[in-house]
mmCIF file of C-alpha atoms in Angstrom:
data_model
loop_
_atom_site.group_PDB
_atom_site.id
_atom_site.type_symbol
_atom_site.label_atom_id
_atom_site.label_comp_id
_atom_site.label_asym_id
_atom_site.label_seq_id
_atom_site.Cartn_x
_atom_site.Cartn_y
_atom_site.Cartn_z
ATOM 1 C CA MET A 1482 66.706 80.412 136.874
ATOM 2 C CA LYS A 1483 69.188 77.978 135.330
ATOM 3 C CA HIS A 1484 72.100 79.226 133.245
ATOM 4 C CA ILE A 1485 73.408 77.231 130.264
ATOM 5 C CA LEU A 1486 76.696 77.806 128.451
ATOM 6 C CA SER A 1487 77.089 76.344 124.959
ATOM 7 C CA ILE A 1488 80.369 76.569 123.005
ATOM 8 C CA ASP A 1489 80.794 75.789 119.287
ATOM 9 C CA GLY A 1490 83.576 73.821 117.658
ATOM 10 C CA GLY A 1491 86.149 75.480 115.413
ATOM 11 C CA GLY A 1492 89.698 74.296 116.089
ATOM 12 C CA ILE A 1493 92.214 77.057 116.811
ATOM 13 C CA ARG A 1494 89.332 79.547 116.636
ATOM 14 C CA GLY A 1495 88.414 78.348 120.123
ATOM 15 C CA ILE A 1496 90.485 81.288 121.330
ATOM 16 C CA ILE A 1497 87.441 83.457 120.500
ATOM 17 C CA PRO A 1498 84.987 81.943 123.047
ATOM 18 C CA ALA A 1499 87.834 81.500 125.547
ATOM 19 C CA LEU A 1500 88.560 85.238 125.478
ATOM 20 C CA ILE A 1501 84.858 86.111 125.666
ATOM 21 C CA LEU A 1502 84.582 83.956 128.793
ATOM 22 C CA ALA A 1503 87.697 85.616 130.197
ATOM 23 C CA GLU A 1504 85.945 88.966 129.751
ATOM 24 C CA ILE A 1505 82.828 87.646 131.504
ATOM 25 C CA GLU A 1506 84.923 86.311 134.399
ATOM 26 C CA LYS A 1507 86.655 89.686 134.654
ATOM 27 C CA ARG A 1508 83.397 91.651 134.716
ATOM 28 C CA THR A 1509 81.607 89.376 137.182
ATOM 29 C CA GLY A 1510 84.524 88.447 139.421
ATOM 30 C CA LYS A 1511 83.319 84.841 139.277
ATOM 31 C CA SER A 1512 84.507 81.695 137.506
ATOM 32 C CA VAL A 1513 82.572 80.171 134.615
ATOM 33 C CA ALA A 1514 81.647 77.207 136.836
ATOM 34 C CA GLN A 1515 80.157 79.608 139.388
ATOM 35 C CA LEU A 1516 78.127 81.438 136.756
ATOM 36 C CA PHE A 1517 76.605 78.489 134.887
ATOM 37 C CA ASP A 1518 74.598 75.438 135.975
ATOM 38 C CA PHE A 1519 75.068 73.438 132.771
ATOM 39 C CA LEU A 1520 77.839 73.491 130.152
ATOM 40 C CA ALA A 1521 77.926 71.963 126.677
ATOM 41 C CA GLY A 1522 80.591 71.929 124.010
ATOM 42 C CA THR A 1523 81.599 70.466 120.693
ATOM 43 C CA SER A 1524 85.221 69.851 119.677
ATOM 44 C CA THR A 1525 87.337 72.856 120.684
ATOM 45 C CA GLY A 1526 84.321 74.236 122.563
ATOM 46 C CA ALA A 1527 84.129 70.982 124.498
ATOM 47 C CA ILE A 1528 87.778 71.291 125.521
ATOM 48 C CA ILE A 1529 87.009 74.730 126.962
ATOM 49 C CA ALA A 1530 83.858 73.479 128.730
ATOM 50 C CA LEU A 1531 85.808 70.602 130.273
ATOM 51 C CA GLY A 1532 88.540 72.983 131.365
ATOM 52 C CA MET A 1533 86.070 75.327 133.048
ATOM 53 C CA CYS A 1534 84.611 72.389 135.005
ATOM 54 C CA HIS A 1535 87.956 70.871 136.025
ATOM 55 C CA SER A 1536 88.063 70.875 139.821
ATOM 56 C CA ASP A 1537 91.018 72.186 141.798
ATOM 57 C CA GLY A 1538 90.279 69.582 144.480
ATOM 58 C CA ASN A 1539 88.557 72.111 146.744
ATOM 59 C CA ASN A 1540 85.313 72.523 144.791
ATOM 60 C CA GLY A 1541 86.778 75.421 142.836
ATOM 61 C CA SER A 1542 87.940 75.732 139.230
ATOM 62 C CA LYS A 1543 91.478 74.665 138.433
ATOM 63 C CA TYR A 1544 91.611 76.898 135.368
ATOM 64 C CA THR A 1545 90.402 80.324 134.346
ATOM 65 C CA ALA A 1546 89.063 81.087 130.896
ATOM 66 C CA ASN A 1547 92.224 83.078 130.245
ATOM 67 C CA ASP A 1548 94.257 79.910 130.908
ATOM 68 C CA PHE A 1549 92.521 78.305 127.959
ATOM 69 C CA ALA A 1550 92.930 81.371 125.768
ATOM 70 C CA GLU A 1551 96.650 80.976 126.435
ATOM 71 C CA LEU A 1552 96.404 77.283 125.521
ATOM 72 C CA TYR A 1553 95.476 78.216 121.949
ATOM 73 C CA GLU A 1554 98.133 80.889 121.767
ATOM 74 C CA LYS A 1555 100.978 78.823 123.244
ATOM 75 C CA LYS A 1556 100.013 75.253 122.327
ATOM 76 C CA GLY A 1557 98.264 75.727 118.994
ATOM 77 C CA LYS A 1558 101.289 74.844 116.897
ATOM 78 C CA GLU A 1559 101.911 71.790 119.061
ATOM 79 C CA ILE A 1560 98.362 70.549 118.484
ATOM 80 C CA PHE A 1561 98.494 71.195 114.749
ATOM 81 C CA SER A 1562 101.996 69.899 114.090
ATOM 82 C CA ARG A 1563 103.227 67.312 111.636
ATOM 83 C CA SER A 1564 106.451 65.906 110.332
ATOM 84 C CA LEU A 1565 107.591 66.448 106.759
ATOM 85 C CA TRP A 1566 106.674 62.836 105.988
ATOM 86 C CA LYS A 1567 103.193 63.305 107.471
ATOM 87 C CA GLY A 1568 102.657 66.343 105.273
ATOM 88 C CA ILE A 1569 103.693 64.447 102.173
ATOM 89 C CA SER A 1570 101.848 61.195 102.947
ATOM 90 C CA SER A 1571 98.573 62.851 103.963
ATOM 91 C CA ILE A 1572 98.397 64.978 100.784
ATOM 92 C CA GLY A 1573 96.899 67.812 102.823
ATOM 93 C CA GLY A 1574 94.464 65.483 104.574
ATOM 94 C CA LEU A 1575 93.219 63.795 101.413
ATOM 95 C CA GLY A 1576 95.250 60.592 101.545
ATOM 96 C CA ASN A 1577 95.490 60.301 105.335
ATOM 97 C CA GLU A 1578 94.625 62.456 108.337
ATOM 98 C CA LYS A 1579 96.413 65.807 108.126
ATOM 99 C CA TYR A 1580 97.967 65.689 111.606
ATOM 100 C CA SER A 1581 99.243 63.094 114.014
ATOM 101 C CA GLU A 1582 97.135 62.847 117.153
ATOM 102 C CA GLU A 1583 100.259 62.869 119.329
ATOM 103 C CA GLY A 1584 100.455 66.653 119.739
ATOM 104 C CA LEU A 1585 96.778 66.953 120.620
ATOM 105 C CA GLU A 1586 96.906 64.064 123.083
ATOM 106 C CA LYS A 1587 100.004 65.455 124.786
ATOM 107 C CA VAL A 1588 98.294 68.805 125.391
ATOM 108 C CA LEU A 1589 95.109 67.139 126.643
ATOM 109 C CA GLU A 1590 97.091 64.991 129.069
ATOM 110 C CA GLU A 1591 98.959 68.065 130.327
ATOM 111 C CA TYR A 1592 95.751 69.965 131.096
ATOM 112 C CA PHE A 1593 93.456 67.147 132.230
ATOM 113 C CA ASN A 1594 95.812 64.427 133.446
ATOM 114 C CA ASN A 1595 93.612 61.506 134.619
ATOM 115 C CA GLU A 1596 90.684 63.586 135.903
ATOM 116 C CA PRO A 1597 87.434 61.579 135.576
ATOM 117 C CA PHE A 1598 84.588 63.169 133.653
ATOM 118 C CA GLY A 1599 82.216 62.490 136.540
ATOM 119 C CA ASP A 1600 84.162 64.925 138.744
ATOM 120 C CA SER A 1601 83.074 67.896 136.603
ATOM 121 C CA LEU A 1602 82.041 70.813 138.789
ATOM 122 C CA LYS A 1603 78.785 71.211 136.845
ATOM 123 C CA HIS A 1604 76.604 69.091 134.556
ATOM 124 C CA THR A 1605 78.604 68.878 131.330
ATOM 125 C CA LEU A 1606 77.445 67.603 127.938
ATOM 126 C CA ILE A 1607 80.013 66.779 125.246
ATOM 127 C CA THR A 1608 79.143 65.775 121.683
ATOM 128 C CA SER A 1609 80.763 63.187 119.443
ATOM 129 C CA TYR A 1610 79.769 60.799 116.656
ATOM 130 C CA ASP A 1611 80.063 56.992 116.743
ATOM 131 C CA ILE A 1612 81.171 55.898 113.268
ATOM 132 C CA GLN A 1613 80.875 52.162 114.082
ATOM 133 C CA ASN A 1614 77.244 52.379 115.157
ATOM 134 C CA ARG A 1615 76.505 55.353 112.896
ATOM 135 C CA GLU A 1616 74.840 57.480 115.563
ATOM 136 C CA PRO A 1617 75.302 60.733 117.494
ATOM 137 C CA TYR A 1618 77.047 60.138 120.799
ATOM 138 C CA PHE A 1619 76.774 62.289 123.917
ATOM 139 C CA PHE A 1620 79.044 62.150 126.946
ATOM 140 C CA LYS A 1621 77.090 63.174 130.065
ATOM 141 C CA SER A 1622 79.080 63.882 133.214
ATOM 142 C CA TRP A 1623 76.142 63.222 135.566
ATOM 143 C CA ARG A 1624 75.510 59.711 134.271
ATOM 144 C CA ASP A 1625 77.285 56.674 135.750
ATOM 145 C CA GLU A 1626 77.986 55.334 132.256
ATOM 146 C CA TRP A 1627 80.522 58.096 131.586
ATOM 147 C CA ALA A 1628 81.576 59.094 135.107
ATOM 148 C CA THR A 1629 84.852 57.155 135.074
ATOM 149 C CA VAL A 1630 85.904 58.063 131.518
ATOM 150 C CA GLU A 1631 88.844 60.441 131.731
ATOM 151 C CA MET A 1632 88.289 64.027 130.604
ATOM 152 C CA ARG A 1633 91.230 63.874 128.227
ATOM 153 C CA HIS A 1634 89.648 60.921 126.417
ATOM 154 C CA VAL A 1635 86.312 62.720 126.158
ATOM 155 C CA ALA A 1636 88.169 65.750 124.765
ATOM 156 C CA ARG A 1637 90.053 63.577 122.280
ATOM 157 C CA ALA A 1638 86.830 61.994 121.018
ATOM 158 C CA THR A 1639 84.936 65.242 120.487
ATOM 159 C CA SER A 1640 87.868 66.915 118.676
ATOM 160 C CA ALA A 1641 88.692 64.116 116.217
ATOM 161 C CA ALA A 1642 87.761 66.177 113.163
ATOM 162 C CA PRO A 1643 87.688 64.035 109.991
ATOM 163 C CA THR A 1644 90.676 64.688 107.675
ATOM 164 C CA TYR A 1645 92.504 66.485 110.522
ATOM 165 C CA PHE A 1646 92.906 63.727 113.157
ATOM 166 C CA GLU A 1647 92.265 60.000 113.130
ATOM 167 C CA PRO A 1648 89.168 58.738 115.009
ATOM 168 C CA ALA A 1649 89.430 58.211 118.771
ATOM 169 C CA VAL A 1650 89.069 54.720 120.193
ATOM 170 C CA ILE A 1651 87.513 55.128 123.642
ATOM 171 C CA GLN A 1652 86.607 52.457 126.182
ATOM 172 C CA VAL A 1653 83.239 53.198 127.814
ATOM 173 C CA GLY A 1654 82.439 50.492 130.315
ATOM 174 C CA SER A 1655 82.568 47.193 128.448
ATOM 175 C CA ALA A 1656 82.067 48.836 125.054
ATOM 176 C CA THR A 1657 84.717 50.158 122.693
ATOM 177 C CA ARG A 1658 83.618 53.274 120.850
ATOM 178 C CA VAL A 1659 85.178 54.677 117.687
ATOM 179 C CA LEU A 1660 84.379 58.380 117.750
ATOM 180 C CA VAL A 1661 84.869 61.502 115.653
ATOM 181 C CA ASP A 1662 84.173 65.215 116.053
ATOM 182 C CA GLY A 1663 80.622 66.027 117.172
ATOM 183 C CA GLY A 1664 80.623 68.892 114.698
ATOM 184 C CA VAL A 1665 79.668 66.489 111.918
ATOM 185 C CA PHE A 1666 76.103 66.664 113.234
ATOM 186 C CA VAL A 1667 75.905 69.455 115.849
ATOM 187 C CA ASN A 1668 78.714 72.007 115.851
ATOM 188 C CA ASN A 1669 76.567 74.294 118.011
ATOM 189 C CA PRO A 1670 75.238 72.145 120.905
ATOM 190 C CA ALA A 1671 72.839 74.741 122.350
ATOM 191 C CA VAL A 1672 69.617 72.863 121.487
ATOM 192 C CA SER A 1673 71.013 69.605 122.879
ATOM 193 C CA ALA A 1674 72.051 71.409 126.066
ATOM 194 C CA TYR A 1675 68.616 72.989 126.429
ATOM 195 C CA ALA A 1676 66.848 69.642 125.957
ATOM 196 C CA GLU A 1677 69.027 67.929 128.573
ATOM 197 C CA CYS A 1678 68.630 70.810 131.013
ATOM 198 C CA LYS A 1679 64.846 70.574 130.715
ATOM 199 C CA ARG A 1680 65.086 66.875 131.506
ATOM 200 C CA ILE A 1681 67.363 67.357 134.527
ATOM 201 C CA PHE A 1682 65.441 70.345 135.900
ATOM 202 C CA PRO A 1683 61.828 69.613 134.811
ATOM 203 C CA ASP A 1684 60.291 72.145 137.193
ATOM 204 C CA GLU A 1685 62.559 75.012 136.129
ATOM 205 C CA LYS A 1686 60.630 77.454 133.954
ATOM 206 C CA ASP A 1687 63.318 80.103 133.504
ATOM 207 C CA ILE A 1688 66.380 79.073 131.481
ATOM 208 C CA PHE A 1689 68.986 81.515 130.204
ATOM 209 C CA VAL A 1690 71.339 80.322 127.455
ATOM 210 C CA VAL A 1691 74.625 81.907 126.395
ATOM 211 C CA SER A 1692 75.881 80.457 123.107
ATOM 212 C CA LEU A 1693 79.427 81.266 121.991
ATOM 213 C CA GLY A 1694 80.553 80.935 118.383
ATOM 214 C CA THR A 1695 84.070 80.568 117.025
ATOM 215 C CA GLY A 1696 83.690 83.037 114.180
ATOM 216 C CA GLU A 1697 81.265 83.293 111.288
ATOM 217 C CA LEU A 1698 82.746 82.042 108.016
ATOM 218 C CA THR A 1699 82.792 84.705 105.302
ATOM 219 C CA ARG A 1700 85.022 83.073 102.684
ATOM 220 C CA SER A 1701 82.942 82.601 99.553
ATOM 221 C CA ILE A 1702 82.981 79.411 97.480
ATOM 222 C CA SER A 1703 82.235 80.397 93.896
ATOM 223 C CA TYR A 1704 80.505 78.310 91.262
ATOM 224 C CA SER A 1705 83.483 78.517 88.909
ATOM 225 C CA GLU A 1706 85.780 77.334 91.696
ATOM 226 C CA SER A 1707 83.647 74.424 92.894
ATOM 227 C CA LYS A 1708 81.817 73.160 89.788
ATOM 228 C CA ASP A 1709 84.522 70.662 88.859
ATOM 229 C CA TRP A 1710 85.394 69.493 92.375
ATOM 230 C CA GLY A 1711 85.215 65.803 93.065
ATOM 231 C CA LEU A 1712 85.711 63.982 96.371
ATOM 232 C CA ALA A 1713 89.192 65.420 96.859
ATOM 233 C CA GLY A 1714 88.165 68.990 96.138
ATOM 234 C CA TRP A 1715 85.094 68.927 98.360
ATOM 235 C CA ALA A 1716 86.594 67.134 101.389
ATOM 236 C CA VAL A 1717 87.738 70.083 103.516
ATOM 237 C CA PRO A 1718 85.304 72.766 102.200
ATOM 238 C CA LEU A 1719 82.362 70.409 102.790
ATOM 239 C CA LEU A 1720 83.405 69.921 106.413
ATOM 240 C CA SER A 1721 83.503 73.682 106.981
ATOM 241 C CA CYS A 1722 80.075 74.077 105.340
ATOM 242 C CA MET A 1723 78.639 71.393 107.631
ATOM 243 C CA PHE A 1724 80.094 72.954 110.769
ATOM 244 C CA ASP A 1725 78.996 76.475 109.840
ATOM 245 C CA GLY A 1726 75.556 75.478 108.569
ATOM 246 C CA THR A 1727 74.537 73.415 111.600
ATOM 247 C CA SER A 1728 75.627 76.242 113.933
ATOM 248 C CA ASP A 1729 73.416 78.764 112.142
ATOM 249 C CA VAL A 1730 70.413 76.427 112.174
ATOM 250 C CA VAL A 1731 70.658 75.892 115.934
ATOM 251 C CA ASP A 1732 71.048 79.643 116.457
ATOM 252 C CA TYR A 1733 67.748 80.203 114.625
ATOM 253 C CA GLN A 1734 65.954 77.422 116.504
ATOM 254 C CA MET A 1735 67.030 78.667 119.931
ATOM 255 C CA LYS A 1736 65.950 82.237 119.163
ATOM 256 C CA GLN A 1737 62.493 80.926 118.300
ATOM 257 C CA ILE A 1738 62.307 78.840 121.487
ATOM 258 C CA LEU A 1739 63.711 81.263 124.062
ATOM 259 C CA GLY A 1740 63.618 84.728 122.526
ATOM 260 C CA GLU A 1741 65.558 87.181 124.704
ATOM 261 C CA SER A 1742 66.553 84.392 127.102
ATOM 262 C CA PHE A 1743 68.912 83.150 124.381
ATOM 263 C CA VAL A 1744 72.075 85.133 123.694
ATOM 264 C CA ARG A 1745 74.396 84.332 120.808
ATOM 265 C CA LEU A 1746 77.822 85.966 120.804
ATOM 266 C CA GLN A 1747 79.403 85.539 117.401
ATOM 267 C CA THR A 1748 81.621 87.615 115.115
ATOM 268 C CA SER A 1749 82.371 87.572 111.406
ATOM 269 C CA LEU A 1750 85.913 86.588 110.498
ATOM 270 C CA VAL A 1751 87.016 89.603 108.488
ATOM 271 C CA VAL A 1752 90.767 89.811 109.173
ATOM 272 C CA ALA A 1753 91.389 86.358 110.670
ATOM 273 C CA SER A 1754 91.542 83.097 108.731
ATOM 274 C CA ASP A 1755 88.618 80.704 109.127
ATOM 275 C CA ASP A 1756 90.926 77.683 108.821
ATOM 276 C CA MET A 1757 90.574 75.508 111.920
ATOM 277 C CA ASP A 1758 94.289 74.733 111.967
ATOM 278 C CA ASN A 1759 95.891 78.111 111.239
ATOM 279 C CA ALA A 1760 97.884 78.476 114.466
ATOM 280 C CA THR A 1761 100.403 80.973 113.099
ATOM 281 C CA LYS A 1762 101.330 83.887 115.336
ATOM 282 C CA GLY A 1763 99.843 86.330 112.846
ATOM 283 C CA ASN A 1764 96.485 84.565 112.718
ATOM 284 C CA ILE A 1765 96.323 84.238 116.501
ATOM 285 C CA GLU A 1766 96.743 88.005 116.733
ATOM 286 C CA ASN A 1767 94.045 88.474 114.091
ATOM 287 C CA LEU A 1768 91.668 86.204 116.010
ATOM 288 C CA LYS A 1769 92.334 88.213 119.167
ATOM 289 C CA SER A 1770 91.527 91.417 117.309
ATOM 290 C CA GLU A 1771 88.241 89.876 116.111
ATOM 291 C CA VAL A 1772 87.347 89.180 119.760
ATOM 292 C CA GLN A 1773 88.118 92.739 120.827
ATOM 293 C CA LYS A 1774 85.859 93.973 118.033
ATOM 294 C CA LEU A 1775 83.061 91.673 119.237
ATOM 295 C CA ILE A 1776 83.464 92.801 122.857
ATOM 296 C CA LYS A 1777 83.353 96.457 121.818
ATOM 297 C CA VAL A 1778 80.313 96.062 119.561
ATOM 298 C CA HIS A 1779 78.379 93.975 122.108
ATOM 299 C CA LYS A 1780 79.519 95.785 125.259
ATOM 300 C CA LYS A 1781 75.991 96.571 126.481
ATOM 301 C CA GLN A 1782 74.798 93.035 125.721
ATOM 302 C CA ILE A 1783 77.722 91.485 127.609
ATOM 303 C CA ASP A 1784 77.142 93.822 130.584
ATOM 304 C CA LYS A 1785 73.474 92.802 130.617
ATOM 305 C CA ASN A 1786 74.422 89.114 130.409
ATOM 306 C CA CYS A 1787 76.807 89.471 133.322
ATOM 307 C CA GLU A 1788 74.090 91.017 135.492
ATOM 308 C CA VAL A 1789 71.783 88.077 134.713
ATOM 309 C CA LEU A 1790 74.506 85.514 135.384
ATOM 310 C CA LYS A 1791 75.442 87.019 138.747
ATOM 311 C CA LYS A 1792 71.893 86.533 140.086
#
């Protein structure tokens, strides 16, 4: 049996799947890279997937899932930081990107340094979108084309959410790619991961997929609120609708394909903000409480998953 891990995008809400993985590592006594054969991620989920596959130089994992939960808690404000001038000039992300990429790139360099993508401990699929060629773009760690691209650059490309950060300019071989967040077309990469896994392991009949969400959006958009929105009004809400909608569609598709061999761990955001950039201490604590609620509600399911993953 092959085990696939898929992690959604969602900005600061990445602390949710990071803490779920920390719980799985705790219960199994094994690292994420030991438990899964194939990892896939979009945006913040991709950063976690890359972190879990970062080698310590001795064929082990450099980081634990808890290390990345702490990244969101301790580095969130650094990633989503801006000067007073940036806040004024961007008009909340409508006139320019909302944040400078400098904070994000500094954190990515700190965690990934110059580690090449091809050195990932397991097959790793990362999503992005090429705005020059107008096509979905997938980084694949097992392919020579992307083996020498540094992990931090892959992470920068997949997390370049429109209106939040400017596009990433990445050199891939002799080609220069201009890339944005993969969430614009596949915020939940589970189907893509499954398709690639079937291609890599064509004789494998049993595939078990664990798909981790970053919180189900519950904030309603009323008719009276949205009926007079133009481009400016729809910019950020439309992005959240795209990310949330594509995740739910993939969830449905995978349940039809795999049935009980597909597990989706997701929670509704009741007390925490669904804003991707709300890195305040209060919201971090609320996100952590949402995770504890999920773990409590799905205790039996998580225990069952851990038994499957340990085999």
